[in-house]
Coordinates of N, CA, C and O in Angstrom, one line a residue:
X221 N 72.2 49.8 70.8 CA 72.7 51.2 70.6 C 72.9 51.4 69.1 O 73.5 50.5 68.4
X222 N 72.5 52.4 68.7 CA 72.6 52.8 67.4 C 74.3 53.1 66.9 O 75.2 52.7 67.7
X223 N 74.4 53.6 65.7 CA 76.1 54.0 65.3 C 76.1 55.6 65.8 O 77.0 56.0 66.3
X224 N 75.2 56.2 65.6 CA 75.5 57.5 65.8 C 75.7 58.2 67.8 O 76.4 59.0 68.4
X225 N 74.4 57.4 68.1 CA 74.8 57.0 69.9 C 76.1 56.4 70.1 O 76.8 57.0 70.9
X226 N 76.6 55.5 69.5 CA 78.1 55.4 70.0 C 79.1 56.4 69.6 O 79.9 56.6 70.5
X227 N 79.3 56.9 68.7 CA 79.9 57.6 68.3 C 79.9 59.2 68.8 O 80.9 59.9 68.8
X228 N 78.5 59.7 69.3 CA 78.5 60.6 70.6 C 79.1 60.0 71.7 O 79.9 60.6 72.3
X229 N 78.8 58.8 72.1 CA 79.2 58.4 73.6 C 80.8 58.5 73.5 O 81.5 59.0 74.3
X230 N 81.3 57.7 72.0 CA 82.8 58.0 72.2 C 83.1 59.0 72.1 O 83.9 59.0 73.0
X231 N 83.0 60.3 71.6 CA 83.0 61.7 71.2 C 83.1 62.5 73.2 O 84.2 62.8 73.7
X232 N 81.8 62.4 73.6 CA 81.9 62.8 74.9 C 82.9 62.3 76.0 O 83.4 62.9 76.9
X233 N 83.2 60.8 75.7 CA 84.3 60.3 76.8 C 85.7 60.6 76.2 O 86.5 61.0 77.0
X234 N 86.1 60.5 75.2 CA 87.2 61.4 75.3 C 87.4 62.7 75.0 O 88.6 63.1 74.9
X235 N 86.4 63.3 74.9 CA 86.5 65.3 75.3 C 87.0 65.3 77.2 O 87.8 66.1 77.7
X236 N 86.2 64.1 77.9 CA 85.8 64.4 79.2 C 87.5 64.4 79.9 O 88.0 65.2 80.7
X237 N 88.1 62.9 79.2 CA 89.1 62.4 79.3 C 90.3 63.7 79.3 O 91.3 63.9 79.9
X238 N 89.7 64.2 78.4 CA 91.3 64.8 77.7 C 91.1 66.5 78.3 O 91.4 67.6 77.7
X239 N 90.5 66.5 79.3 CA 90.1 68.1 79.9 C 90.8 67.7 81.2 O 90.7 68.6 82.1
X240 N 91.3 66.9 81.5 CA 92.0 66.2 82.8 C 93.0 65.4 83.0 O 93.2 64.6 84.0
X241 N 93.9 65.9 81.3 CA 94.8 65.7 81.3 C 95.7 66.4 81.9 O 95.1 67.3 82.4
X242 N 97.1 66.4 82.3 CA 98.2 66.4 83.1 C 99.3 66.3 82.3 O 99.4 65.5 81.3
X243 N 100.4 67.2 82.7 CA 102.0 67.2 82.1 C 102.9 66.0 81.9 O 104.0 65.8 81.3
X244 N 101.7 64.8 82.8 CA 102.9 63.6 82.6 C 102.4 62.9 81.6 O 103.1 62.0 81.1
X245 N 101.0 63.1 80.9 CA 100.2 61.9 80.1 C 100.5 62.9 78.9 O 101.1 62.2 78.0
X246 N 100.4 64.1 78.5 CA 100.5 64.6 77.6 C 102.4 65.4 76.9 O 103.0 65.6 75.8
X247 N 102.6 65.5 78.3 CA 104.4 66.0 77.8 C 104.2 67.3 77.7 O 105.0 68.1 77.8
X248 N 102.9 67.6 77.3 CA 103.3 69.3 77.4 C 102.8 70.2 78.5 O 101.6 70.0 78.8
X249 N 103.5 71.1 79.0 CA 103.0 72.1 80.2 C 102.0 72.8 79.7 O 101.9 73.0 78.4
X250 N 101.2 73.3 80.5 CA 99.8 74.3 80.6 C 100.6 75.4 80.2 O 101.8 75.3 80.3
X251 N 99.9 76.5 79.6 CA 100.7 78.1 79.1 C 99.8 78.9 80.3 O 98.6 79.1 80.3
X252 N 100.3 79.1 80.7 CA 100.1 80.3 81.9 C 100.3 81.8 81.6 O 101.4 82.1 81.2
X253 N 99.5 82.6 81.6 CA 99.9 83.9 80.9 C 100.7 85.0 81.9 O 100.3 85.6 82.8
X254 N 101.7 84.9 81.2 CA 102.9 85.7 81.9 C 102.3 87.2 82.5 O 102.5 87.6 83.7
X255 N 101.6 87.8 81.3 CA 100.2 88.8 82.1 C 99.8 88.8 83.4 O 99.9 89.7 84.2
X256 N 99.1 87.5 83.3 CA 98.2 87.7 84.4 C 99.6 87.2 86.0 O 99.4 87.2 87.2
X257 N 100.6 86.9 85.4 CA 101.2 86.4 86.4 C 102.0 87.6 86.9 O 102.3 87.8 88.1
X258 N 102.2 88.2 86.2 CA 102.8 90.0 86.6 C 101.6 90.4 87.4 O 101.8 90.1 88.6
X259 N 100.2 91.0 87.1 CA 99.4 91.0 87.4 C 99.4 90.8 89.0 O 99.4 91.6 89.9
X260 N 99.5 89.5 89.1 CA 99.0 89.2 90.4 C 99.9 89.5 91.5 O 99.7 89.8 92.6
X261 N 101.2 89.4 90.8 CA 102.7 89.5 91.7 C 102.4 90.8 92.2 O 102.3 91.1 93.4
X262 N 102.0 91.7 91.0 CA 102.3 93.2 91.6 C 100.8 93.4 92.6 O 100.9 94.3 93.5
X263 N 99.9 92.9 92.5 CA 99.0 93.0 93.3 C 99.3 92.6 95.2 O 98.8 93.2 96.2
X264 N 100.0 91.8 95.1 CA 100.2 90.6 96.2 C 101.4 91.9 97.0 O 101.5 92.1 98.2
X265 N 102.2 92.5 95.6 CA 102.7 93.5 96.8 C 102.2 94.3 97.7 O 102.9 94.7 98.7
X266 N 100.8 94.5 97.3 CA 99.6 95.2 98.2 C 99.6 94.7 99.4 O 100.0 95.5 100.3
X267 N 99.4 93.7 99.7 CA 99.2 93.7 101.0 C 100.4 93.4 101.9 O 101.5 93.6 101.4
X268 N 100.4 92.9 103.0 CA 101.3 93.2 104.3 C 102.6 92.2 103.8 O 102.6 91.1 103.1
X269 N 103.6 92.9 104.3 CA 104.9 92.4 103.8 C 104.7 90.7 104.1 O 104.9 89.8 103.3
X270 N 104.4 90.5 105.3 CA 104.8 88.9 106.0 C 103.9 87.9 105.4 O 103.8 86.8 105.9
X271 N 103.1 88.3 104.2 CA 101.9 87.6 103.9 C 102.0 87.9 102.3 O 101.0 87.6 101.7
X272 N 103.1 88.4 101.7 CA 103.1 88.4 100.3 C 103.5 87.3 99.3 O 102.9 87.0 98.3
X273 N 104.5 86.6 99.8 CA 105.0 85.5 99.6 C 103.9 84.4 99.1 O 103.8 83.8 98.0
X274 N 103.3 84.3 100.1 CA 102.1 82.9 100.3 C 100.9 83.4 99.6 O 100.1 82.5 99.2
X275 N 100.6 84.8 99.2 CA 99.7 85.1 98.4 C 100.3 85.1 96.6 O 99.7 84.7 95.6
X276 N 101.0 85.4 96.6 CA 102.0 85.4 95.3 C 101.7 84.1 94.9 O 101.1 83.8 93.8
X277 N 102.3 83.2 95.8 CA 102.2 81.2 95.7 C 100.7 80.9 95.7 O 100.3 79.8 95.3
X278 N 99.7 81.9 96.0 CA 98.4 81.1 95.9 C 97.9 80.9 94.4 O 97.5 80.0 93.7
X279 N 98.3 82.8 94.1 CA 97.9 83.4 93.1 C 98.6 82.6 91.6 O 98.2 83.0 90.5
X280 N 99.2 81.9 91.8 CA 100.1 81.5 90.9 C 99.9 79.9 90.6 O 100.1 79.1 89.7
X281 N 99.3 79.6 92.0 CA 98.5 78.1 91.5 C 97.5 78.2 90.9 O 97.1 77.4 90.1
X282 N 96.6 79.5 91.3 CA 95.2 79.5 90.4 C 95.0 79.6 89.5 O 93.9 79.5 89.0
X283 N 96.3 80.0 88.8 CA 96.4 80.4 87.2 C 97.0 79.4 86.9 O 96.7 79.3 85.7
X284 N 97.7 78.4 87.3 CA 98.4 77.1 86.6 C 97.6 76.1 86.7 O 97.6 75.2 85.9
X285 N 96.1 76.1 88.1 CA 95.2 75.2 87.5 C 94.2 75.7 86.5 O 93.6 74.9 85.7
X286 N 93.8 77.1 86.5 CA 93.4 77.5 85.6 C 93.6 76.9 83.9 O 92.7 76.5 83.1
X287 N 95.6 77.2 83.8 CA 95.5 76.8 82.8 C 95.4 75.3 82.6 O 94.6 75.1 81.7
X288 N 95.9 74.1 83.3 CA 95.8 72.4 83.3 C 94.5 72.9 82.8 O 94.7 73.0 81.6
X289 N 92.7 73.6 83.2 CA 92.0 73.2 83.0 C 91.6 74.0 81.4 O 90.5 74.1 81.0
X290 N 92.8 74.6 80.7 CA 92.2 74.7 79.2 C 92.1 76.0 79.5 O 92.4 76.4 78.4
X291 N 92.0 77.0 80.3 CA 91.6 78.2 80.5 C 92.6 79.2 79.2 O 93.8 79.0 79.3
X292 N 92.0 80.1 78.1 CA 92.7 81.0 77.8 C 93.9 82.0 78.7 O 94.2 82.0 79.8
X293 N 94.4 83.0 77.5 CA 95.3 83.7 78.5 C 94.6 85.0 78.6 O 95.1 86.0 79.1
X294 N 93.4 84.8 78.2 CA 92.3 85.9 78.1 C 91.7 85.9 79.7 O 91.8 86.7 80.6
X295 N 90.8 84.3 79.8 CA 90.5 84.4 80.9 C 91.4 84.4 82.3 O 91.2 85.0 83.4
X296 N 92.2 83.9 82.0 CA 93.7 84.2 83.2 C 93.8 85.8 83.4 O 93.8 86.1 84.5
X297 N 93.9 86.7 82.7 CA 93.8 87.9 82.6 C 93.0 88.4 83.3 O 93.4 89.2 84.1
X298 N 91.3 87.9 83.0 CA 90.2 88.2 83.6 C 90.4 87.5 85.0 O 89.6 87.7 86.0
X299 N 91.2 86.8 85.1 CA 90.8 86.2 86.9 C 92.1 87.1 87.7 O 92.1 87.3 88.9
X300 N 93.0 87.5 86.9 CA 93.9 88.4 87.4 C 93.0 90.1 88.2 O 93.0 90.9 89.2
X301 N 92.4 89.9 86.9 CA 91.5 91.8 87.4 C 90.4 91.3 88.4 O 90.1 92.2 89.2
X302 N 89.5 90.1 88.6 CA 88.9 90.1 89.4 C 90.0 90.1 91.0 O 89.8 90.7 92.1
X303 N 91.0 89.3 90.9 CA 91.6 89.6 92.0 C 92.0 91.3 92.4 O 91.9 91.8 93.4
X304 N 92.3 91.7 91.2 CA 92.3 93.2 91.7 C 91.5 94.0 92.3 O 91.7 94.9 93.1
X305 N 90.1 93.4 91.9 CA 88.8 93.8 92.4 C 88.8 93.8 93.6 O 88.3 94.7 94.2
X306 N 89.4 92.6 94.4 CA 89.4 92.1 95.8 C 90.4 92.4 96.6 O 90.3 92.1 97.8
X307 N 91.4 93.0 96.1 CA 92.5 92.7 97.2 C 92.9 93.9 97.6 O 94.1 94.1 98.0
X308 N 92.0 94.8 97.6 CA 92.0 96.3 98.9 C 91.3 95.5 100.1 O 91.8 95.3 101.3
X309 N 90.0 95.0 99.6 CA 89.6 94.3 100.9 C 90.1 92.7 101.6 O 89.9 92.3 102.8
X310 N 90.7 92.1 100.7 CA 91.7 91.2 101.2 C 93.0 91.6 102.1 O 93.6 90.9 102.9
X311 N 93.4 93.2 101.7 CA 94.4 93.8 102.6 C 94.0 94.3 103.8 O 95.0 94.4 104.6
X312 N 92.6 94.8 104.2 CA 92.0 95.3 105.1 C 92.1 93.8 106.1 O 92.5 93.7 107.2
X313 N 91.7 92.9 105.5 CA 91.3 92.2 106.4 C 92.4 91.4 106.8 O 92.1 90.5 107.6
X314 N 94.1 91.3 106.2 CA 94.9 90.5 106.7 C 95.8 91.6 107.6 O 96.8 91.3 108.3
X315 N 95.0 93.1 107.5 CA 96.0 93.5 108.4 C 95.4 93.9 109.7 O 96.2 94.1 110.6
X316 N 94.0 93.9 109.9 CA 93.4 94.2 110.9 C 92.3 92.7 111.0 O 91.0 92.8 111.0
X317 N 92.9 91.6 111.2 CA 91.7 90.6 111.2 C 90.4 90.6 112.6 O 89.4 90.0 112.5
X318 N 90.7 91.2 113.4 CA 90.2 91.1 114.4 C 88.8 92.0 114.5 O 87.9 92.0 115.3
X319 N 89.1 92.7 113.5 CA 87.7 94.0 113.4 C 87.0 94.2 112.4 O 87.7 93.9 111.4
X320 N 85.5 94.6 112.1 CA 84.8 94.7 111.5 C 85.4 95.3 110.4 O 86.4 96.0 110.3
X321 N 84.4 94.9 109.4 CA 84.9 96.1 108.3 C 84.9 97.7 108.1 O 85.8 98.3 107.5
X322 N 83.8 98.1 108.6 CA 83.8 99.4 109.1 C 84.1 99.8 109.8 O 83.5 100.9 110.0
X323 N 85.1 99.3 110.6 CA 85.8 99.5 112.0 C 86.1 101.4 112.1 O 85.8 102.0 113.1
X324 N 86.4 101.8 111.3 CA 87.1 103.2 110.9 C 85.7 103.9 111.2 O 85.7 104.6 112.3
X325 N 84.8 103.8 110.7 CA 83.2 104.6 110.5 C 82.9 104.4 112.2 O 82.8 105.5 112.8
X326 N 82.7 103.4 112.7 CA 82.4 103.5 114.1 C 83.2 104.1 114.6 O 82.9 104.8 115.6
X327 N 84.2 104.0 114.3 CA 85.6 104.7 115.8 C 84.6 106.2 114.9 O 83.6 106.6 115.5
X328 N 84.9 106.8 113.8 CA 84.8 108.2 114.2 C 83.5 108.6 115.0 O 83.3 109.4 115.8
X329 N 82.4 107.6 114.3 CA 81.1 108.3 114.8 C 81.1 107.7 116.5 O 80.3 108.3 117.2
X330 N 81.9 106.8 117.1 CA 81.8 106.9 118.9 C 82.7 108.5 119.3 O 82.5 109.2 120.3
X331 N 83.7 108.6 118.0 CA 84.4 109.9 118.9 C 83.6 111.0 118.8 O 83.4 111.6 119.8
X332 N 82.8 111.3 117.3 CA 81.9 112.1 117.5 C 80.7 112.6 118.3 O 80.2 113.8 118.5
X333 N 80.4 111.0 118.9 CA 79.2 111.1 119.5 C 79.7 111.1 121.3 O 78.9 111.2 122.2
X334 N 80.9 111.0 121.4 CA 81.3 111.3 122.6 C 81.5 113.3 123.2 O 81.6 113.6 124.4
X335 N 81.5 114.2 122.1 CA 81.2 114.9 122.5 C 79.9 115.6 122.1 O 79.5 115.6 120.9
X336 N 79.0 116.5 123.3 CA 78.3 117.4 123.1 C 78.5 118.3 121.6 O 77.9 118.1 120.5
X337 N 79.4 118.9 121.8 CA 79.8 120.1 121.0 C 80.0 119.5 118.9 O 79.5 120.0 117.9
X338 N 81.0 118.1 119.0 CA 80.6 118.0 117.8 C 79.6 117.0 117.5 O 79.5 116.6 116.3
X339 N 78.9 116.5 118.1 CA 77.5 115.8 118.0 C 76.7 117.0 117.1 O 76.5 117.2 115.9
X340 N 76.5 117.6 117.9 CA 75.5 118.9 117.3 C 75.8 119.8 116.7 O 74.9 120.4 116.0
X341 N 77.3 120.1 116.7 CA 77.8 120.8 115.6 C 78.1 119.9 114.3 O 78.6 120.5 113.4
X342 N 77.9 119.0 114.2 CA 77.9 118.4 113.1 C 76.7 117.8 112.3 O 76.5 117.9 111.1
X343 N 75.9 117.2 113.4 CA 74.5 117.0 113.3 C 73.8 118.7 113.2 O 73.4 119.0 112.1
X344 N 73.8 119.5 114.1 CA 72.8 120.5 113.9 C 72.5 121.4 112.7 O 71.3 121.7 112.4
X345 N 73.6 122.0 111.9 CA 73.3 122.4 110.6 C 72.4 121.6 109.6 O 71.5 122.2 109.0
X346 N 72.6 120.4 109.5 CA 71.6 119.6 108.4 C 70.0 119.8 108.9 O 69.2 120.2 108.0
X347 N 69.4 119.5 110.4 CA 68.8 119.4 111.0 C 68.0 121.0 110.5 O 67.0 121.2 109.9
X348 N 69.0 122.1 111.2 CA 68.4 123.4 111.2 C 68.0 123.9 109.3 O 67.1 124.6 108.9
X349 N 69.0 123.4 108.6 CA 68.5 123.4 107.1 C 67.0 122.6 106.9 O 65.9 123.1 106.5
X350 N 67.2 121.6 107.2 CA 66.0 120.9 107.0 C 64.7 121.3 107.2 O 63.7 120.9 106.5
X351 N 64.5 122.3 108.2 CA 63.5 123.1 109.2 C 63.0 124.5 108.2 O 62.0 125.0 107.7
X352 N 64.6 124.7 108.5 CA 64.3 126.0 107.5 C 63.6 125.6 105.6 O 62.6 126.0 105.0
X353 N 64.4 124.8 105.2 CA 63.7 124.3 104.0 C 62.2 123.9 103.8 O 61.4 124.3 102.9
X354 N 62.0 123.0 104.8 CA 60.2 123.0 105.0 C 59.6 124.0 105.4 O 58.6 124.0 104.7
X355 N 59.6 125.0 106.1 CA 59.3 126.4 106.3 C 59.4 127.2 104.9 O 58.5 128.1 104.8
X356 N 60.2 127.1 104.0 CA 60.2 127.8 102.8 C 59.2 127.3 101.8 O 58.5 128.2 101.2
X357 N 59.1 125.9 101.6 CA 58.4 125.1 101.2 C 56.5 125.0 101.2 O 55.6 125.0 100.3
X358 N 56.4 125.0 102.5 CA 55.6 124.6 102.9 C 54.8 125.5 104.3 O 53.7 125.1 104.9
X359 N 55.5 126.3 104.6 CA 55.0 127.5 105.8 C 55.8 127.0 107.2 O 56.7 126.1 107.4
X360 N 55.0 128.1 108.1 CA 55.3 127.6 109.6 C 54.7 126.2 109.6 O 55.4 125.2 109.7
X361 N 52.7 126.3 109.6 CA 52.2 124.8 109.9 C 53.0 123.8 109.8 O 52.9 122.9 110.7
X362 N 53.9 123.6 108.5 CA 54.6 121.8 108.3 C 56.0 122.1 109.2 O 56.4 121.2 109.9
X363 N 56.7 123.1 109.1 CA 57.2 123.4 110.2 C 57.6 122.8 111.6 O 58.6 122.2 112.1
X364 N 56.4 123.3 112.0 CA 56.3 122.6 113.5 C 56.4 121.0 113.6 O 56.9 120.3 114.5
X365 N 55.8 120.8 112.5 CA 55.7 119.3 112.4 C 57.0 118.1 112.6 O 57.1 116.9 113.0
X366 N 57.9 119.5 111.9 CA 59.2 118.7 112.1 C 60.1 118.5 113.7 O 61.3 118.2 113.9
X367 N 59.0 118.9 114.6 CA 60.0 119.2 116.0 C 59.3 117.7 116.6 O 60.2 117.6 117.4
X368 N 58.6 116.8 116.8 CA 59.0 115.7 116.9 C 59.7 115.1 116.3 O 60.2 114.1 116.8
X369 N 60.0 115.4 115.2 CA 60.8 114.5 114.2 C 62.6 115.0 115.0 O 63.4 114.3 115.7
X370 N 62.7 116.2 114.8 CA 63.6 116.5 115.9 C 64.0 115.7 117.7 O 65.0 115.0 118.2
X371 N 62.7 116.1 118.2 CA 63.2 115.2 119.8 C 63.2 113.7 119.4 O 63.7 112.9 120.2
X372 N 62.8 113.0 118.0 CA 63.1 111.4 118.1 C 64.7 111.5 117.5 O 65.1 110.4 117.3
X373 N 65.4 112.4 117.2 CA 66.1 112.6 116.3 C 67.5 112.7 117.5 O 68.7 112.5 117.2
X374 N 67.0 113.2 118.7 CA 67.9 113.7 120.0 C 67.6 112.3 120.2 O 68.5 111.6 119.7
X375 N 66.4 111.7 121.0 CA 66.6 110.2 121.2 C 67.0 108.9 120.7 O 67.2 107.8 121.1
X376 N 67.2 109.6 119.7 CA 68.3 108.5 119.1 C 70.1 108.4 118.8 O 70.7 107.6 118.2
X377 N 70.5 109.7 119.5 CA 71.5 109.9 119.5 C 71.8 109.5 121.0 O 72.8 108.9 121.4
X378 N 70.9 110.0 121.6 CA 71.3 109.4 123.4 C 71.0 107.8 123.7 O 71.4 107.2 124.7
X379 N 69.9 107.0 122.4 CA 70.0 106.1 122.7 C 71.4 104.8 122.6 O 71.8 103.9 123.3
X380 N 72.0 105.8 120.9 CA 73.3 104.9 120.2 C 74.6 105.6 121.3 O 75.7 105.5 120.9
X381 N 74.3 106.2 122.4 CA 75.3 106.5 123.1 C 75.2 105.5 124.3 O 76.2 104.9 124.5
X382 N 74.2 105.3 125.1 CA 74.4 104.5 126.0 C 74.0 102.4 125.2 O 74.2 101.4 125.8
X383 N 73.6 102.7 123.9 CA 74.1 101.1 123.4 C 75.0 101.0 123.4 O 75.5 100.0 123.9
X384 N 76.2 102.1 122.6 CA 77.4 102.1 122.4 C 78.2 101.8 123.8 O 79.1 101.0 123.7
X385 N 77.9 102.4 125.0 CA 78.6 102.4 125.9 C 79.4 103.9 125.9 O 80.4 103.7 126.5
X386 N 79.3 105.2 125.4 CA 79.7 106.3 125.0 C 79.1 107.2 126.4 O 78.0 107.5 126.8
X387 N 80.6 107.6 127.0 CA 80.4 108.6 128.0 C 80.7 110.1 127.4 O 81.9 110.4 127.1
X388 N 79.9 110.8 127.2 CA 79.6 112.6 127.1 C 80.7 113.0 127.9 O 80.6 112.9 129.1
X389 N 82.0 113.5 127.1 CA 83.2 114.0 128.0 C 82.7 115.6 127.7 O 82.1 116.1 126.7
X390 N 83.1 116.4 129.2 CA 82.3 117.8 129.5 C 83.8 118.6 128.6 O 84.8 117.9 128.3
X391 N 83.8 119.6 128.5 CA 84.8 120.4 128.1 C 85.1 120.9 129.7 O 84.5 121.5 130.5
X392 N 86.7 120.3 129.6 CA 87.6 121.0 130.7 C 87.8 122.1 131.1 O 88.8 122.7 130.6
X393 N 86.8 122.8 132.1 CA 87.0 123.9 132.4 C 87.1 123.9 134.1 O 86.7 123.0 134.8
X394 N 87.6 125.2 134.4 CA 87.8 125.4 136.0 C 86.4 125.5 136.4 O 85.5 126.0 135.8
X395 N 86.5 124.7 137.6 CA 85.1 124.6 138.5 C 84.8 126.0 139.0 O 85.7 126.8 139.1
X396 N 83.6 126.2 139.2 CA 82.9 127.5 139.5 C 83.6 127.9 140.9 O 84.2 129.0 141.2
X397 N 83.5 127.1 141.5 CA 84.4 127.7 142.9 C 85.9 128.3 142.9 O 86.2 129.2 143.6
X398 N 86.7 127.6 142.0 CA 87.9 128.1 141.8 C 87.5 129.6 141.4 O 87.9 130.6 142.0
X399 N 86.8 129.5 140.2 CA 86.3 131.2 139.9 C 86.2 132.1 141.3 O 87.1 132.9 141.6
X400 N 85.1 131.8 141.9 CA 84.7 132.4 142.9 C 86.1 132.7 143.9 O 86.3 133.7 144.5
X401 N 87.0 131.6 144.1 CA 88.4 132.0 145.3 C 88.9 133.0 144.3 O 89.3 134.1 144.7
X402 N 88.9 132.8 143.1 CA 90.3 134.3 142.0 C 89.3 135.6 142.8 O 89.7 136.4 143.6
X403 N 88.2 135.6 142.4 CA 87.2 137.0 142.8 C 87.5 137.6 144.0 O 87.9 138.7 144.1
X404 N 87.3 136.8 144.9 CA 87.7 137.3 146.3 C 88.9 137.3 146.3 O 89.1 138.4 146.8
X405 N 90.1 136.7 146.0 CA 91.4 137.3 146.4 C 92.1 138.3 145.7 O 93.2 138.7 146.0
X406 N 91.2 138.8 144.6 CA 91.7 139.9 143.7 C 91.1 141.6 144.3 O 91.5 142.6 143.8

């Protein structure tokens, strides 16, 4: 081995050594940036009261191994806002664990799609624009074109109703016969 190969080899084993040092071999504590440690506290209040505690304590080791491993108070900072980045969806999911993420989007579109009236009143204006826009565009001929696109457009709303499992509630009204007894007894 040459002088300058050892002299790299010694060079690299104690860089390697001394990146894994520890409070007892060196005497001095890691600097943790008080920033990022506010940072995360006030984050951690975000989510559910019975789970702030233990996220606070997580958050607070990742910045103290952070720093053991040399980390600035710059990047402590930056691992602070990446948690910020996450912990709307870290709160979604410690408070509702049991459900999808779009849990909210399906309930409305099953309630939607449970009735006639706003199925279509919600769906029908875009549909009827759509029709009428190609008609402006392009005449009656392209027009017509759009009315299969239409009936696949009905079958797929009756199909995501019986995948769903979505029963069509009627609007509560008196049965025809009761009509018919008011008629005659008036």
């Amino acid at each position: 081995m040459t002088g300058t190969e050892s002299t790299v080899k010694a060079n690299t084993d104690t860089t390697d050594e001394s990146a894994f040092t520890d409070v007892e071999t060196t005497g001095v504590p890691p600097i943790v940036s008080n920033t990022a440690i506010r940072m995360t506290a006030a984050l951690a209040r975000l989510l559910p009261a019975d789970r702030q505690e233990r996220y606070i304590a997580e958050f607070h080791v990742e910045l103290f191994d952070l720093a053991q491993a040399k980390a600035t108070r710059a990047m402590q900072i930056l691992y602070a806002l990446q948690e910020m980045r996450q912990i709307m969806r870290l709160r979604a999911a410690l408070r509702t664990p049991d459900q999808p993420r779009f849990h909210w989007l399906q309930r409305l579109a099953y309630w939607t799609l449970s009735s006639d009236i706003r199925t279509w009143g919600v769906l029908g204006p875009p549909i009827a624009l759509a029709v009428v826009n190609i008609f402006r565009v392009q005449g009656w001929g392209s027009a017509l074109f759009t009315i299969p696109g239409i009936v696949a457009f009905y079958g797929g709303v009756e199909w995501l109703r019986k995948h769903w499992g979505v029963t069509v509630t009627r609007r509560k009204t008196r049965s025809n016969e009761a009509r018919q007894d008011e008629r005659y007894r008036s």
